[in-house]
PDB file of C-alpha atoms in Angstrom:
ATOM      1  CA  MET A 182      -1.739 -20.448  -5.201  1.00 92.00           C
ATOM      2  CA  ILE A 183      -4.458 -17.834  -4.703  1.00 97.00           C
ATOM      3  CA  GLN A 184      -3.439 -15.271  -2.070  1.00 98.00           C
ATOM      4  CA  ARG A 185      -4.646 -11.998  -0.673  1.00 98.00           C
ATOM      5  CA  THR A 186      -2.501  -9.000   0.066  1.00 98.00           C
ATOM      6  CA  LEU A 187      -3.015  -5.505   1.380  1.00 98.00           C
ATOM      7  CA  ALA A 188      -2.334  -2.586  -0.922  1.00 98.00           C
ATOM      8  CA  ILE A 189      -2.311   1.059   0.043  1.00 98.00           C
ATOM      9  CA  ILE A 190      -2.489   3.985  -2.310  1.00 98.00           C
ATOM     10  CA  LYS A 191      -0.584   6.417  -0.119  1.00 98.00           C
ATOM     11  CA  PRO A 192      -1.486  10.035   0.679  1.00 98.00           C
ATOM     12  CA  ASP A 193       0.924  11.443  -1.927  1.00 98.00           C
ATOM     13  CA  ALA A 194      -0.790   9.553  -4.747  1.00 98.00           C
ATOM     14  CA  VAL A 195      -4.302  10.334  -3.471  1.00 98.00           C
ATOM     15  CA  GLU A 196      -3.398  14.023  -3.198  1.00 98.00           C
ATOM     16  CA  ARG A 197      -2.139  13.996  -6.795  1.00 98.00           C
ATOM     17  CA  ARG A 198      -5.366  12.305  -7.988  1.00 98.00           C
ATOM     18  CA  LEU A 199      -3.660   9.091  -9.093  1.00 98.00           C
ATOM     19  CA  THR A 200      -6.053   6.685  -7.359  1.00 98.00           C
ATOM     20  CA  GLY A 201      -8.043   5.855 -10.480  1.00 98.00           C
ATOM     21  CA  ARG A 202      -4.955   5.298 -12.603  1.00 98.00           C
ATOM     22  CA  ILE A 203      -3.438   2.995  -9.979  1.00 98.00           C
ATOM     23  CA  ILE A 204      -6.671   1.010  -9.592  1.00 98.00           C
ATOM     24  CA  GLU A 205      -6.876   0.679 -13.367  1.00 98.00           C
ATOM     25  CA  ARG A 206      -3.357  -0.810 -13.376  1.00 98.00           C
ATOM     26  CA  ILE A 207      -4.281  -3.163 -10.515  1.00 98.00           C
ATOM     27  CA  GLU A 208      -7.265  -4.502 -12.440  1.00 98.00           C
ATOM     28  CA  ALA A 209      -5.344  -4.704 -15.727  1.00 98.00           C
ATOM     29  CA  ALA A 210      -2.746  -6.856 -13.942  1.00 98.00           C
ATOM     30  CA  GLY A 211      -5.460  -9.405 -13.126  1.00 98.00           C
ATOM     31  CA  PHE A 212      -6.097  -8.688  -9.446  1.00 98.00           C
ATOM     32  CA  GLN A 213      -9.556  -9.006  -7.950  1.00 98.00           C
ATOM     33  CA  ILE A 214     -10.334  -6.204  -5.518  1.00 98.00           C
ATOM     34  CA  ARG A 215     -12.005  -7.899  -2.544  1.00 98.00           C
ATOM     35  CA  ALA A 216     -12.346  -4.771  -0.397  1.00 98.00           C
ATOM     36  CA  MET A 217     -11.517  -1.090  -0.667  1.00 98.00           C
ATOM     37  CA  ARG A 218     -11.953   1.963   1.523  1.00 98.00           C
ATOM     38  CA  ARG A 219     -10.661   5.469   1.871  1.00 98.00           C
ATOM     39  CA  VAL A 220      -9.077   6.238   5.236  1.00 98.00           C
ATOM     40  CA  HIS A 221      -7.392   9.175   6.915  1.00 98.00           C
ATOM     41  CA  LEU A 222      -5.141   7.646   9.547  1.00 98.00           C
ATOM     42  CA  SER A 223      -4.465   9.429  12.797  1.00 98.00           C
ATOM     43  CA  LYS A 224      -0.816   9.546  13.864  1.00 97.00           C
ATOM     44  CA  GLY A 225      -1.592   6.826  16.423  1.00 97.00           C
ATOM     45  CA  GLU A 226      -3.232   4.587  13.813  1.00 98.00           C
ATOM     46  CA  ALA A 227      -0.249   5.019  11.501  1.00 97.00           C
ATOM     47  CA  GLU A 228       2.097   4.186  14.387  1.00 97.00           C
ATOM     48  CA  GLY A 229       0.060   1.059  15.153  1.00 96.00           C
ATOM     49  CA  PHE A 230       0.114  -0.077  11.546  1.00 96.00           C
ATOM     50  CA  TYR A 231       3.872   0.464  11.189  1.00 95.00           C
ATOM     51  CA  GLU A 232       4.714  -0.792  14.713  1.00 94.00           C
ATOM     52  CA  VAL A 233       7.193  -3.296  13.255  1.00 91.00           C
ATOM     53  CA  HIS A 234       9.330  -0.324  12.126  1.00 93.00           C
ATOM     54  CA  ARG A 235       9.220   1.608  15.433  1.00 95.00           C
ATOM     55  CA  SER A 236      12.974   1.263  16.051  1.00 96.00           C
ATOM     56  CA  ARG A 237      13.908   2.339  12.523  1.00 94.00           C
ATOM     57  CA  PRO A 238      15.137   5.905  11.936  1.00 95.00           C
ATOM     58  CA  PHE A 239      12.386   6.624   9.391  1.00 93.00           C
ATOM     59  CA  PHE A 240       9.489   5.648  11.700  1.00 95.00           C
ATOM     60  CA  GLY A 241       8.574   9.204  12.731  1.00 96.00           C
ATOM     61  CA  SER A 242       8.614  10.668   9.245  1.00 95.00           C
ATOM     62  CA  LEU A 243       6.802   7.638   7.807  1.00 95.00           C
ATOM     63  CA  THR A 244       3.961   7.787  10.313  1.00 97.00           C
ATOM     64  CA  GLN A 245       3.724  11.564   9.957  1.00 97.00           C
ATOM     65  CA  PHE A 246       3.456  11.181   6.179  1.00 97.00           C
ATOM     66  CA  MET A 247       0.943   8.325   6.347  1.00 98.00           C
ATOM     67  CA  SER A 248      -1.292  10.416   8.617  1.00 98.00           C
ATOM     68  CA  SER A 249      -0.927  13.584   6.507  1.00 98.00           C
ATOM     69  CA  GLY A 250      -3.939  12.947   4.279  1.00 98.00           C
ATOM     70  CA  PRO A 251      -6.350  10.358   2.931  1.00 98.00           C
ATOM     71  CA  ALA A 252      -5.154   7.017   1.609  1.00 98.00           C
ATOM     72  CA  VAL A 253      -6.987   4.159  -0.087  1.00 98.00           C
ATOM     73  CA  VAL A 254      -6.581   0.665   1.348  1.00 98.00           C
ATOM     74  CA  LEU A 255      -7.428  -2.403  -0.713  1.00 98.00           C
ATOM     75  CA  VAL A 256      -7.470  -6.162  -0.353  1.00 98.00           C
ATOM     76  CA  LEU A 257      -6.175  -7.677  -3.578  1.00 98.00           C
ATOM     77  CA  GLU A 258      -6.550 -11.303  -4.594  1.00 98.00           C
ATOM     78  CA  ALA A 259      -4.668 -13.179  -7.297  1.00 98.00           C
ATOM     79  CA  ASP A 260      -2.405 -16.134  -7.881  1.00 98.00           C
ATOM     80  CA  GLN A 261       0.791 -15.301  -5.908  1.00 98.00           C
ATOM     81  CA  ALA A 262      -0.762 -11.925  -5.020  1.00 98.00           C
ATOM     82  CA  ILE A 263       2.013 -10.798  -2.673  1.00 98.00           C
ATOM     83  CA  THR A 264       4.832 -11.322  -5.173  1.00 98.00           C
ATOM     84  CA  LYS A 265       2.726 -10.089  -8.069  1.00 98.00           C
ATOM     85  CA  TRP A 266       1.703  -6.860  -6.277  1.00 98.00           C
ATOM     86  CA  ARG A 267       5.258  -6.142  -5.140  1.00 98.00           C
ATOM     87  CA  ALA A 268       6.478  -6.594  -8.726  1.00 98.00           C
ATOM     88  CA  LEU A 269       3.808  -4.203 -10.028  1.00 98.00           C
ATOM     89  CA  MET A 270       4.738  -1.629  -7.359  1.00 98.00           C
ATOM     90  CA  GLY A 271       8.471  -1.773  -8.061  1.00 98.00           C
ATOM     91  CA  ALA A 272      11.391  -1.033  -5.762  1.00 97.00           C
ATOM     92  CA  THR A 273      10.770   1.104  -2.664  1.00 95.00           C
ATOM     93  CA  ASP A 274      13.182   3.698  -4.025  1.00 96.00           C
ATOM     94  CA  PRO A 275      11.683   4.937  -7.300  1.00 96.00           C
ATOM     95  CA  ALA A 276      15.198   5.670  -8.596  1.00 96.00           C
ATOM     96  CA  GLU A 277      15.810   1.898  -8.476  1.00 97.00           C
ATOM     97  CA  ALA A 278      12.342   0.837  -9.707  1.00 97.00           C
ATOM     98  CA  GLU A 279      12.034  -0.806 -13.094  1.00 97.00           C
ATOM     99  CA  ALA A 280      10.332   0.960 -15.982  1.00 97.00           C
ATOM    100  CA  GLY A 281       6.611   0.231 -16.079  1.00 97.00           C
ATOM    101  CA  THR A 282       6.206  -0.149 -12.322  1.00 98.00           C
ATOM    102  CA  LEU A 283       3.876   2.049 -10.300  1.00 98.00           C
ATOM    103  CA  ARG A 284       6.659   3.561  -8.242  1.00 98.00           C
ATOM    104  CA  LYS A 285       8.783   4.363 -11.298  1.00 98.00           C
ATOM    105  CA  GLU A 286       5.798   6.109 -12.856  1.00 98.00           C
ATOM    106  CA  PHE A 287       4.126   7.741  -9.834  1.00 98.00           C
ATOM    107  CA  ALA A 288       6.537   7.974  -6.863  1.00 97.00           C
ATOM    108  CA  GLN A 289       8.195  11.233  -5.892  1.00 96.00           C
ATOM    109  CA  SER A 290      10.789   9.859  -3.460  1.00 95.00           C
ATOM    110  CA  ILE A 291      11.672   6.819  -1.370  1.00 93.00           C
ATOM    111  CA  GLU A 292       9.100   7.896   1.246  1.00 91.00           C
ATOM    112  CA  ARG A 293       6.490   9.492  -1.026  1.00 96.00           C
ATOM    113  CA  ASN A 294       6.430   6.363  -3.144  1.00 97.00           C
ATOM    114  CA  ALA A 295       2.702   6.136  -3.974  1.00 98.00           C
ATOM    115  CA  THR A 296       1.968   2.582  -2.796  1.00 98.00           C
ATOM    116  CA  HIS A 297       2.459   0.034  -0.029  1.00 97.00           C
ATOM    117  CA  GLY A 298       2.208  -3.735  -0.161  1.00 97.00           C
ATOM    118  CA  SER A 299       2.489  -6.602   2.271  1.00 97.00           C
ATOM    119  CA  ASP A 300       5.800  -8.466   2.105  1.00 96.00           C
ATOM    120  CA  ALA A 301       4.790 -11.934   3.354  1.00 97.00           C
ATOM    121  CA  PRO A 302       1.657 -14.010   4.032  1.00 97.00           C
ATOM    122  CA  GLU A 303       1.849 -13.320   7.792  1.00 97.00           C
ATOM    123  CA  THR A 304       2.221  -9.592   7.188  1.00 96.00           C
ATOM    124  CA  ALA A 305      -0.684  -9.629   4.736  1.00 97.00           C
ATOM    125  CA  ALA A 306      -2.934 -11.347   7.290  1.00 97.00           C
ATOM    126  CA  TYR A 307      -2.034  -8.768   9.958  1.00 96.00           C
ATOM    127  CA  GLU A 308      -2.377  -5.789   7.632  1.00 97.00           C
ATOM    128  CA  ILE A 309      -5.691  -6.916   6.138  1.00 98.00           C
ATOM    129  CA  GLY A 310      -7.025  -7.436   9.656  1.00 97.00           C
ATOM    130  CA  TYR A 311      -5.821  -3.966  10.674  1.00 97.00           C
ATOM    131  CA  PHE A 312      -8.030  -2.265   8.103  1.00 98.00           C
ATOM    132  CA  PHE A 313     -10.749  -4.810   7.391  1.00 98.00           C
ATOM    133  CA  ALA A 314     -11.448  -6.629  10.674  1.00 96.00           C
ATOM    134  CA  GLY A 315     -14.864  -8.248  10.537  1.00 94.00           C
ATOM    135  CA  VAL A 316     -15.356  -7.507   6.833  1.00 94.00           C
ATOM    136  CA  ASP A 317     -16.609 -10.370   4.645  1.00 92.00           C
ATOM    137  CA  LEU A 318     -14.017 -10.631   1.873  1.00 92.00           C
ATOM    138  CA  ALA A 319     -15.794 -13.354  -0.093  1.00 83.00           C
TER     139      ALA A 319
END
């Protein structure tokens, strides 16, 4: 089943000039990039995007980090894109990520973990709309 998912190359990876290497891995894994843009989220935009986590103890540090510098947001398309992208990213905690995953290779910590990905079709639809409202993704 062809799906779309949102991917984010987070500020830590952009700062360390890993964007090209991550995009190369995305394309090598068979994803089509349907949209891509560089963004620098304000604290309020980061809070809006991560609203679902507002009650979690890491919300403040997460939104501060995500608004600390530029990030690259992408719409990826592939068969089972959500599962496939999450497998390529690896576990949220890079210490638990499998060898060969983006987070094992590029993450610095559980928070500075290089990438983000939608976790379900409903989440993907919301997240894609957050960054690419009105954009033709054909």
